[in-house]
XYZ file of C-alpha atoms in Angstrom:
643
model
C 36.049 6.646 -4.906
C 33.984 3.735 -4.126
C 32.587 5.034 -1.014
C 31.626 8.280 -3.011
C 29.820 6.441 -5.889
C 27.861 4.213 -3.234
C 26.902 7.400 -1.493
C 25.497 8.930 -4.870
C 23.697 5.850 -5.819
C 22.068 5.714 -2.188
C 20.866 9.372 -2.563
C 19.643 8.684 -6.316
C 17.593 5.595 -4.984
C 16.455 6.924 -1.585
C 13.510 9.435 -2.942
C 12.032 7.108 -5.473
C 8.641 5.703 -5.356
C 9.542 2.757 -7.790
C 7.725 -0.431 -6.567
C 10.901 -2.306 -8.147
C 14.317 -2.351 -6.605
C 17.062 -1.606 -9.324
C 20.687 -0.622 -8.637
C 23.145 0.962 -11.333
C 26.856 0.886 -11.665
C 29.414 1.815 -14.443
C 32.800 3.198 -14.513
C 33.383 6.661 -15.520
C 36.315 9.189 -15.512
C 35.216 12.496 -13.797
C 37.591 15.437 -14.425
C 37.775 18.916 -12.594
C 37.494 21.030 -15.772
C 33.775 20.717 -16.510
C 32.166 18.902 -13.303
C 28.533 19.586 -14.319
C 29.236 18.055 -17.842
C 31.123 15.054 -16.367
C 28.492 14.419 -13.817
C 25.953 14.361 -16.793
C 27.958 11.972 -18.725
C 28.318 9.689 -15.652
C 24.616 9.563 -14.924
C 23.883 8.946 -18.532
C 26.195 6.094 -18.655
C 24.412 4.358 -15.964
C 22.017 1.220 -16.907
C 19.444 -0.126 -14.724
C 18.938 -3.820 -13.711
C 16.504 -5.442 -11.528
C 18.062 -7.231 -8.398
C 14.752 -8.237 -6.824
C 13.790 -9.599 -4.671
C 11.504 -12.009 -6.172
C 9.025 -12.043 -3.829
C 5.560 -10.590 -4.112
C 4.367 -7.248 -3.033
C 0.918 -5.473 -2.556
C -1.767 -6.683 -5.266
C -5.353 -5.274 -4.894
C -7.144 -6.772 -7.901
C -7.140 -10.210 -9.936
C -9.206 -11.549 -12.872
C -9.118 -14.570 -15.047
C -11.235 -15.927 -18.045
C -13.613 -18.948 -17.965
C -12.334 -20.169 -21.282
C -8.386 -20.523 -20.439
C -8.011 -21.725 -16.747
C -4.136 -20.852 -16.993
C -4.572 -17.091 -17.847
C -4.884 -14.562 -15.101
C -4.102 -10.815 -14.712
C -3.210 -9.091 -11.353
C -3.029 -5.434 -10.691
C -0.087 -4.822 -8.352
C 1.208 -1.381 -6.677
C 3.833 -1.377 -9.590
C 1.519 -2.325 -12.673
C -0.334 -5.018 -14.478
C 1.015 -8.518 -14.743
C -0.241 -11.352 -16.601
C 0.386 -15.281 -16.178
C -0.363 -17.617 -18.935
C 0.678 -20.673 -17.135
C -1.211 -20.530 -13.980
C 1.136 -18.505 -11.865
C 4.422 -20.389 -12.823
C 5.640 -16.786 -13.740
C 4.315 -13.538 -14.252
C 5.081 -10.860 -16.862
C 4.644 -7.273 -16.722
C 2.261 -6.052 -19.381
C 1.874 -2.193 -18.571
C 5.056 -0.507 -18.272
C 5.269 0.631 -21.805
C 1.902 2.041 -21.698
C 0.500 2.898 -18.211
C 1.486 6.435 -16.789
C 0.938 5.353 -13.205
C 1.668 2.326 -11.280
C -1.041 1.118 -8.985
C -3.975 -0.874 -10.261
C -6.987 -0.698 -8.295
C -9.684 -2.832 -10.393
C -9.550 -5.367 -13.513
C -12.191 -7.086 -15.720
C -11.950 -9.143 -18.793
C -14.767 -9.562 -21.012
C -16.748 -12.673 -20.694
C -17.606 -12.733 -24.353
C -14.102 -11.617 -25.657
C -11.183 -12.590 -23.423
C -8.830 -10.419 -25.652
C -10.579 -7.186 -24.095
C -9.331 -6.423 -20.917
C -9.982 -3.144 -18.568
C -7.803 -1.969 -16.005
C -8.793 0.819 -13.590
C -5.891 2.787 -11.777
C -5.337 3.678 -8.259
C -5.395 1.375 -5.347
C -8.997 1.134 -3.584
C -7.926 -0.154 -0.251
C -5.694 2.803 0.379
C -3.111 3.202 3.192
C -2.229 6.364 4.759
C 1.575 5.401 4.186
C 2.268 3.996 0.825
C -0.975 3.902 -1.473
C -0.854 5.760 -4.588
C -3.536 7.294 -7.116
C -4.057 6.676 -10.583
C -5.107 8.363 -13.837
C -8.323 6.699 -15.012
C -8.819 3.600 -17.458
C -6.616 1.683 -19.601
C -7.976 -0.900 -22.215
C -6.630 -3.747 -24.161
C -8.203 -5.467 -27.042
C -5.179 -7.946 -27.780
C -4.987 -9.600 -24.479
C -2.648 -7.074 -22.663
C -0.167 -6.838 -25.396
C -0.984 -3.154 -26.104
C -3.011 -0.571 -23.980
C -4.993 2.423 -24.838
C -5.942 5.249 -22.353
C -9.614 5.652 -22.023
C -10.287 8.778 -19.908
C -11.508 9.297 -16.563
C -8.067 10.783 -15.574
C -9.316 12.469 -12.624
C -10.572 9.345 -10.866
C -7.548 8.946 -8.459
C -8.866 5.737 -6.994
C -11.265 3.247 -8.806
C -12.757 0.659 -6.853
C -14.545 -1.679 -9.421
C -14.763 -2.444 -13.074
C -17.421 -4.741 -14.889
C -17.814 -5.422 -18.572
C -21.007 -6.633 -19.822
C -21.194 -10.435 -20.102
C -22.184 -10.386 -23.785
C -21.209 -7.010 -25.151
C -17.727 -6.017 -24.318
C -17.996 -2.213 -25.493
C -20.466 -1.852 -22.348
C -18.536 -1.096 -19.220
C -19.187 0.247 -15.771
C -16.752 1.996 -13.618
C -16.709 2.667 -9.928
C -15.027 5.631 -9.229
C -14.035 5.947 -5.662
C -12.050 9.244 -5.745
C -9.274 10.741 -3.920
C -8.642 9.566 -0.373
C -7.071 12.932 1.014
C -9.831 15.296 -0.102
C -12.728 16.149 -2.647
C -12.191 14.969 -6.122
C -14.033 15.018 -9.404
C -16.231 12.304 -11.111
C -17.003 10.255 -8.053
C -19.710 7.429 -8.566
C -20.592 5.087 -11.452
C -19.411 5.740 -15.012
C -20.955 4.036 -18.097
C -19.596 3.518 -21.587
C -21.321 2.014 -24.458
C -18.494 2.212 -27.134
C -15.798 0.542 -25.555
C -14.666 3.486 -23.139
C -14.461 6.204 -25.936
C -17.160 8.066 -23.937
C -18.354 8.105 -20.565
C -21.485 9.364 -18.695
C -21.862 9.554 -14.986
C -24.863 7.533 -14.424
C -24.666 7.548 -10.537
C -23.426 10.453 -8.809
C -22.598 10.549 -5.323
C -24.339 12.625 -2.576
C -21.521 14.633 -1.759
C -17.689 15.213 -2.617
C -16.345 12.829 0.099
C -18.229 9.676 -1.093
C -16.893 7.301 -3.537
C -18.304 4.094 -5.487
C -16.331 0.884 -4.182
C -18.206 -2.401 -4.917
C -19.951 -2.821 -8.244
C -21.382 -6.215 -9.532
C -24.138 -6.901 -11.941
C -26.652 -9.928 -11.345
C -25.191 -12.799 -13.420
C -28.676 -14.124 -14.270
C -29.775 -10.620 -15.644
C -27.062 -7.901 -16.361
C -29.503 -5.208 -16.477
C -29.610 -5.555 -12.596
C -26.467 -3.743 -10.792
C -25.626 -3.016 -7.437
C -22.933 -0.702 -6.141
C -22.035 0.080 -2.586
C -21.018 4.061 -1.932
C -18.556 4.943 0.840
C -18.403 8.240 2.625
C -14.916 8.357 3.689
C -11.972 11.044 4.467
C -8.244 10.517 5.345
C -6.428 12.767 7.469
C -2.559 12.692 8.535
C -3.939 11.803 11.829
C -7.016 9.792 11.075
C -9.521 8.178 8.805
C -13.188 8.740 8.809
C -14.895 5.594 7.535
C -18.723 6.178 7.144
C -20.933 9.130 6.823
C -24.328 10.394 5.160
C -23.355 9.524 1.491
C -22.548 5.941 2.427
C -25.217 3.378 1.170
C -26.356 0.471 -0.992
C -27.735 1.224 -4.472
C -29.655 -0.897 -7.294
C -30.215 -0.483 -10.978
C -32.960 -2.351 -12.846
C -31.781 -0.679 -16.368
C -28.262 -1.420 -16.997
C -27.283 1.404 -14.815
C -29.140 4.321 -16.410
C -31.024 5.142 -13.109
C -30.255 4.171 -9.604
C -32.286 3.836 -6.273
C -31.047 3.526 -2.874
C -31.720 0.367 -0.930
C -33.386 1.613 2.214
C -34.866 -1.802 3.074
C -35.993 -3.572 6.262
C -33.235 -5.321 8.204
C -30.256 -2.884 7.008
C -28.522 -0.682 9.194
C -29.481 3.177 8.920
C -25.939 4.365 8.928
C -23.022 2.413 7.584
C -19.485 2.742 6.460
C -17.794 0.716 3.894
C -19.584 -2.211 2.419
C -19.287 -4.995 -0.036
C -21.829 -6.515 -2.224
C -22.331 -9.749 -4.045
C -25.301 -11.280 -5.883
C -25.295 -14.720 -5.899
C -24.929 -16.674 -9.440
C -26.370 -19.835 -8.038
C -29.871 -18.293 -6.777
C -31.415 -15.644 -8.517
C -32.810 -12.883 -5.995
C -29.940 -13.803 -3.358
C -27.624 -10.774 -2.605
C -24.994 -10.650 0.137
C -23.754 -7.559 1.747
C -21.016 -7.207 4.339
C -21.442 -3.863 6.009
C -19.484 -1.833 8.475
C -21.772 0.050 11.040
C -22.132 0.370 14.801
C -20.876 -2.745 16.919
C -24.136 -4.173 17.380
C -25.234 -3.680 13.689
C -22.000 -4.547 11.746
C -21.754 -7.801 9.908
C -22.988 -10.147 7.067
C -26.453 -9.514 5.712
C -28.386 -11.578 3.071
C -31.366 -10.805 1.052
C -33.393 -13.451 -0.826
C -35.788 -10.981 -2.686
C -33.102 -8.972 -4.466
C -32.692 -6.458 -1.613
C -36.178 -5.574 -0.411
C -35.675 -7.208 2.775
C -32.351 -8.181 4.526
C -31.416 -10.488 7.627
C -28.470 -10.318 9.529
C -26.618 -13.583 9.005
C -23.277 -12.988 10.919
C -21.563 -10.337 13.121
C -18.334 -11.883 13.696
C -15.501 -9.391 14.304
C -13.249 -11.515 11.970
C -15.346 -10.760 8.994
C -15.467 -7.163 9.233
C -12.557 -5.993 11.155
C -10.452 -2.845 9.904
C -13.269 -2.503 7.618
C -11.835 0.530 5.776
C -9.036 -1.833 4.531
C -11.241 -4.724 3.344
C -15.044 -5.429 3.053
C -15.201 -7.483 -0.092
C -17.386 -10.552 -0.533
C -17.781 -12.960 -3.282
C -20.200 -15.603 -3.846
C -19.753 -19.010 -5.314
C -21.170 -19.601 -8.879
C -22.811 -22.837 -8.295
C -23.476 -23.214 -4.765
C -25.913 -20.888 -3.239
C -24.874 -21.359 0.303
C -21.238 -20.860 -0.336
C -19.644 -17.246 0.021
C -16.158 -15.994 0.511
C -15.213 -12.982 2.520
C -11.982 -11.225 2.070
C -10.185 -9.797 5.201
C -6.719 -10.457 7.114
C -7.533 -14.083 6.317
C -9.426 -15.596 3.433
C -12.673 -16.757 4.908
C -15.120 -19.393 3.488
C -18.642 -20.327 4.443
C -20.844 -23.367 3.207
C -23.701 -22.854 5.456
C -25.076 -19.688 4.073
C -22.860 -17.246 5.984
C -23.616 -18.614 9.541
C -20.149 -19.916 9.899
C -16.621 -19.295 8.475
C -13.535 -21.303 8.237
C -10.196 -19.910 7.424
C -8.645 -20.898 3.722
C -4.881 -20.805 4.221
C -3.117 -18.526 1.565
C 0.465 -17.905 1.119
C 0.341 -14.272 2.505
C -2.524 -12.445 4.545
C -4.346 -9.192 3.946
C -6.422 -10.463 1.065
C -8.294 -7.831 -1.231
C -9.193 -9.454 -4.351
C -10.712 -12.985 -5.405
C -11.998 -14.093 -8.945
C -13.620 -17.550 -9.167
C -14.065 -19.297 -12.654
C -17.943 -18.906 -13.145
C -17.955 -22.516 -14.701
C -15.721 -24.308 -12.432
C -15.068 -22.675 -8.764
C -12.212 -24.980 -8.049
C -10.277 -22.674 -10.267
C -9.640 -19.402 -8.621
C -7.119 -16.708 -8.143
C -6.575 -14.259 -5.096
C -4.929 -10.728 -4.374
C -3.193 -10.271 -1.290
C -0.537 -7.992 0.438
C 2.088 -10.444 -0.837
C 1.090 -10.953 -4.437
C -1.432 -13.124 -6.430
C -1.955 -17.030 -6.366
C -3.829 -19.216 -8.343
C -5.589 -22.411 -7.029
C -7.141 -25.361 -8.861
C -8.501 -27.043 -5.881
C -10.909 -24.452 -4.076
C -7.995 -22.798 -2.238
C -6.583 -26.095 -0.712
C -2.991 -25.059 -2.366
C -1.921 -22.036 -4.284
C 0.707 -21.195 -6.735
C 3.842 -19.380 -5.390
C 4.260 -15.737 -4.844
C 8.303 -15.992 -4.994
C 8.280 -15.259 -8.615
C 6.824 -11.644 -8.578
C 9.388 -8.759 -8.122
C 6.827 -6.301 -7.031
C 7.717 -5.258 -3.710
C 7.703 -1.484 -2.248
C 10.334 -0.476 -0.178
C 11.202 2.119 2.396
C 14.169 4.152 2.573
C 16.606 2.116 0.539
C 20.392 2.011 1.724
C 23.553 0.619 0.572
C 26.859 -0.660 2.234
C 30.512 -0.293 1.068
C 31.271 -4.175 0.733
C 32.101 -5.934 -2.598
C 30.031 -6.827 -3.917
C 27.620 -4.259 -2.325
C 24.422 -4.896 -0.557
C 21.159 -3.017 -1.222
C 18.842 -2.729 2.136
C 15.431 -1.910 2.538
C 12.139 -2.772 4.293
C 9.470 -4.257 2.011
C 5.939 -3.366 2.788
C 3.823 -6.067 4.147
C 6.676 -8.314 4.458
C 10.136 -8.024 6.151
C 13.622 -6.023 6.047
C 15.991 -7.519 4.185
C 19.505 -7.046 2.312
C 19.779 -7.900 -1.467
C 23.462 -8.434 -2.887
C 24.040 -6.452 -5.953
C 25.752 -9.479 -7.455
C 25.246 -13.228 -7.108
C 27.898 -15.760 -7.139
C 26.874 -17.347 -10.349
C 26.214 -14.136 -12.163
C 22.405 -14.273 -11.255
C 20.639 -13.159 -8.081
C 18.523 -15.786 -6.300
C 16.945 -16.366 -2.944
C 20.407 -17.328 -1.439
C 21.561 -13.681 -2.302
C 19.335 -11.921 0.091
C 18.843 -12.302 3.917
C 16.033 -11.043 6.057
C 17.138 -8.665 9.074
C 15.749 -7.169 12.189
C 12.745 -4.589 12.313
C 9.797 -5.161 10.176
C 7.973 -4.087 7.090
C 8.110 -0.512 7.357
C 11.295 0.647 9.262
C 14.644 2.267 8.453
C 17.728 0.007 8.155
C 20.832 1.806 9.758
C 24.424 0.388 10.006
C 28.089 1.127 9.797
C 28.428 1.014 5.875
C 32.074 -0.376 6.227
C 31.255 -3.113 8.966
C 27.539 -3.889 8.651
C 27.737 -6.456 11.210
C 24.815 -4.696 13.630
C 21.898 -3.796 11.710
C 19.446 -1.390 13.389
C 15.863 -1.880 12.049
C 12.675 -0.093 13.021
C 9.065 -1.219 12.991
C 5.819 0.467 13.814
C 4.798 2.290 17.124
C 8.618 2.870 17.897
C 9.615 -0.889 17.947
C 13.425 -1.173 17.018
C 15.880 -3.978 17.057
C 19.520 -4.580 16.938
C 20.158 -7.657 14.386
C 23.536 -9.348 14.799
C 24.433 -10.747 11.461
C 27.510 -12.785 12.855
C 25.212 -14.677 15.414
C 21.857 -14.182 13.485
C 20.035 -13.013 16.459
C 18.032 -9.885 17.023
C 17.093 -8.178 20.282
C 14.945 -5.357 21.239
C 16.541 -1.948 21.998
C 13.289 -0.048 22.352
C 13.922 3.315 24.415
C 10.732 2.532 26.266
C 9.377 -0.914 26.147
C 5.819 -0.333 25.285
C 3.498 -2.301 22.490
C 1.301 0.617 21.597
C -1.448 -1.466 19.906
C -4.877 -0.018 21.593
C -2.932 2.719 23.022
C -3.953 6.299 22.034
C -0.898 8.084 20.988
C -1.372 11.085 23.271
C -1.007 8.357 26.104
C 2.281 7.067 24.805
C 5.600 7.843 26.329
C 7.095 8.309 22.810
C 4.969 8.639 19.607
C 6.833 7.220 16.566
C 5.951 7.492 12.960
C 5.050 4.289 11.045
C 8.472 5.030 9.057
C 10.074 6.362 11.960
C 14.007 7.427 11.233
C 16.976 5.511 12.411
C 20.423 6.746 11.684
C 24.013 5.344 12.645
C 26.529 8.287 12.892
C 28.959 8.546 9.877
C 31.311 9.682 12.438
C 31.025 7.456 15.208
C 29.309 4.085 14.420
C 28.542 3.299 18.013
C 26.258 6.528 18.074
C 22.762 5.645 17.021
C 19.675 8.074 16.547
C 16.124 7.008 16.547
C 13.268 9.758 16.122
C 9.972 9.944 17.920
C 8.434 13.118 18.831
C 11.717 13.757 20.404
C 15.170 12.799 19.184
C 16.950 9.607 21.011
C 20.478 8.874 21.024
C 22.559 5.858 22.142
C 26.184 5.444 22.203
C 26.124 2.052 23.579
C 24.352 -0.010 20.789
C 20.975 0.740 22.345
C 21.519 -0.512 25.807
C 20.438 2.796 26.983
C 19.254 5.977 25.238
C 19.445 9.857 26.128
C 16.612 12.336 25.050
C 18.528 15.045 23.235
C 15.903 17.400 22.099
C 12.446 18.509 23.264
C 9.307 17.648 21.618
C 10.107 19.076 17.905
C 6.609 18.495 16.487
C 3.362 20.809 16.614
C 2.426 18.283 19.521
C -1.600 18.626 18.949
C -3.312 16.405 21.481
C -6.343 16.579 19.560
C -4.725 14.881 16.849
C -3.019 12.193 19.028
C -6.462 10.186 19.934
C -8.209 7.351 18.381
C -7.233 7.419 14.516
C -10.416 5.966 13.135
C -13.991 7.264 13.245
C -17.193 6.766 13.617
C -17.172 2.996 13.417
C -13.616 1.140 13.433
C -10.361 2.341 15.188
C -6.807 2.483 13.843
C -3.809 3.512 15.611
C -0.842 2.165 13.722
C -0.125 5.487 11.707
C 0.797 8.073 14.330
C 0.802 11.889 13.744
C 3.041 14.763 15.440
C 6.252 12.975 15.031
C 9.845 13.284 13.548
C 9.976 12.212 10.024
C 13.092 13.059 8.861
C 16.564 13.240 10.177
C 20.046 13.947 8.743
C 23.521 14.279 10.337
C 25.804 16.525 8.762
C 28.910 14.834 7.108
C 31.163 17.727 8.218
C 30.171 18.154 11.871
C 28.876 15.323 14.081
C 27.200 17.817 16.386
C 25.222 19.177 13.532
C 21.883 17.299 13.211
C 18.683 18.304 11.078
C 15.235 17.103 12.065
C 12.036 17.529 10.162
C 8.605 16.577 11.372
C 5.320 15.043 9.632
C 3.305 18.250 10.501
C 5.665 20.823 8.794
C 8.605 21.835 10.916
C 12.305 21.675 10.703
C 14.826 22.148 13.295
C 18.712 22.153 13.777
C 20.960 21.657 16.566
C 24.915 22.359 16.146
C 25.993 21.436 19.648
C 24.797 17.820 19.574
C 21.124 18.388 20.926
C 21.980 21.009 23.812
C 19.782 23.689 21.811
C 17.730 23.584 18.911
C 16.771 26.284 16.319
C 13.558 26.538 14.419
C 14.474 26.924 10.489
C 11.196 25.871 8.565
C 11.261 27.454 5.167
C 8.269 29.874 4.403
C 5.454 28.043 2.713
C 6.060 24.779 3.996
C 2.994 25.060 6.550
C 1.552 21.650 7.477
C 3.413 19.562 4.959
C 5.106 16.502 5.639
C 8.991 16.838 5.785
C 9.871 13.557 3.647
C 13.847 13.759 3.574
C 16.589 15.729 4.756
C 19.798 15.525 3.045
C 22.851 17.472 4.054
C 25.498 18.699 1.277
C 28.669 16.526 1.287
C 30.400 19.608 -0.259
C 29.299 22.538 1.400
C 29.062 22.783 5.325
C 25.832 23.924 6.723
C 23.727 23.264 3.603
C 20.836 21.008 3.537
C 18.033 19.925 1.354
C 14.443 19.302 2.230
C 11.880 17.374 0.292
C 8.568 18.103 1.423
C 4.977 17.161 0.190
C 1.244 18.112 1.190
C -0.469 15.109 -0.553
C -1.954 14.198 2.785
C -3.610 17.722 2.841
C -5.225 17.206 -0.585
C -2.586 19.002 -2.445
C -0.936 17.108 -5.078
C 1.325 20.086 -6.411
C 5.321 19.986 -6.089
């Protein structure tokens, strides 16, 4: 009975998109008289509880208020959170009000800290775990309650700014959908607190969105915004196109002109912009462009003429993911660039030094306009507050906001919950702590990395098989606390085009330990690999079970920046029949399903009609009926959000 219940819980949790990890357990008596009714009673009796872990996940937006150095908000992939004690703890303020999870932008009215506006949908979107939102929410009581204020079709919102003296005037930079054309891209303005909106800057085409929006602190009638022409496909990201550009308004956003000034590149990709509060007329722009043109630019005349100050790769690498810049409020020569590290220049952008933060991949920064020692940053591991210009930061180990891949459980008492946390590590969390609570002593880090499956013998989980990007896989021995690589072909694929790799492995490549023989491990690339000796040797037991389109296996980024972590034409779903160890089901990220009933000697294509190029996300065989399998598929990477 215990094993059956654990399996039920694993299936219930397997397909969820929740950012928080919760496990449920009750005791129920199930009879055979009315199994459907009894099952419903069993499920209705379950109660959720948060089992952590208490370490932060991806945060892309932060905001604070000059009037209170202890109050800050962070926009996580799982809602909006608030601290009233400078990061000692964070409280979720959105769960009862927001209909979607990821927050892309936040602003607090400078003239009334009770007014907070949040824009939904992650702006620095990833191809593997970023979600879209449903518009704008507004609070007039410092986050206690929220009202949805429209712009439902925005999908991703890049920036929000509230007028410095009138909290009813709001500008929203709508980035739009990442996987296809969407409505309402550009800059929207409201003069009645979000009750009504006007599109005051429409983008030149349906693949261009508004990303970085700021007003001149010396004159809020002057606004700057960057437009970004981009398109994600399952096999690449295009960052840059004819719609990209820098724009300026002199009348509060009512009209706009493209900045086509001397010194700027003619063709650009993503860009960030920051007018200096310390020196009127000074504007910074961080620009993605051709190699010899990309970098940090500065104008001292409001954007009429520009000079390239710095072209270091570190300030502009992986441009589609970063490219935000912030000017110090009091020092005209101090500027911050957000990238994998947090970078700071005190000589007008000529040189940069790295500020140590608790976690890399920095996406957001808010600096107190009256005291620049006080700031809060957003990164892929949470949010942190500093009172000393970034020399020290508050902890991220008090934020249960992680995103988890492929949750799994064992059959121990108490049972453990396993998963890979995005932008962190794999780990196992005990379902019950020895003292009644669950703390850091109740979870352990395992092999693999942020994105992989974890597979093991649920009755004896000594050996944990954890995956990582580009086909990396490890065996972790919990007894000796050591890990070893068991990659079938030892190749580190960074910089290698997928078509030139021996094995193409998905970011979230399946790993399965056989439920019939725990010595047997399966690892999926474009072919299915099997080992019966704990990964010391591997055998290919299938041909290429994908569409194998060479034209979709090259550089995954264009025209300016490359990307080759998220590989296409791969096996994405794998299931072993609980009735027959020779029966294996395989699904690909390009819409194919195959089955073998002889352990891989032969394979049959069994793709249902209508799947087309959808990603086969999950395959699950029935524990009750032999030869019955369920497939969960989606097409959001083709711009189709329908079920």
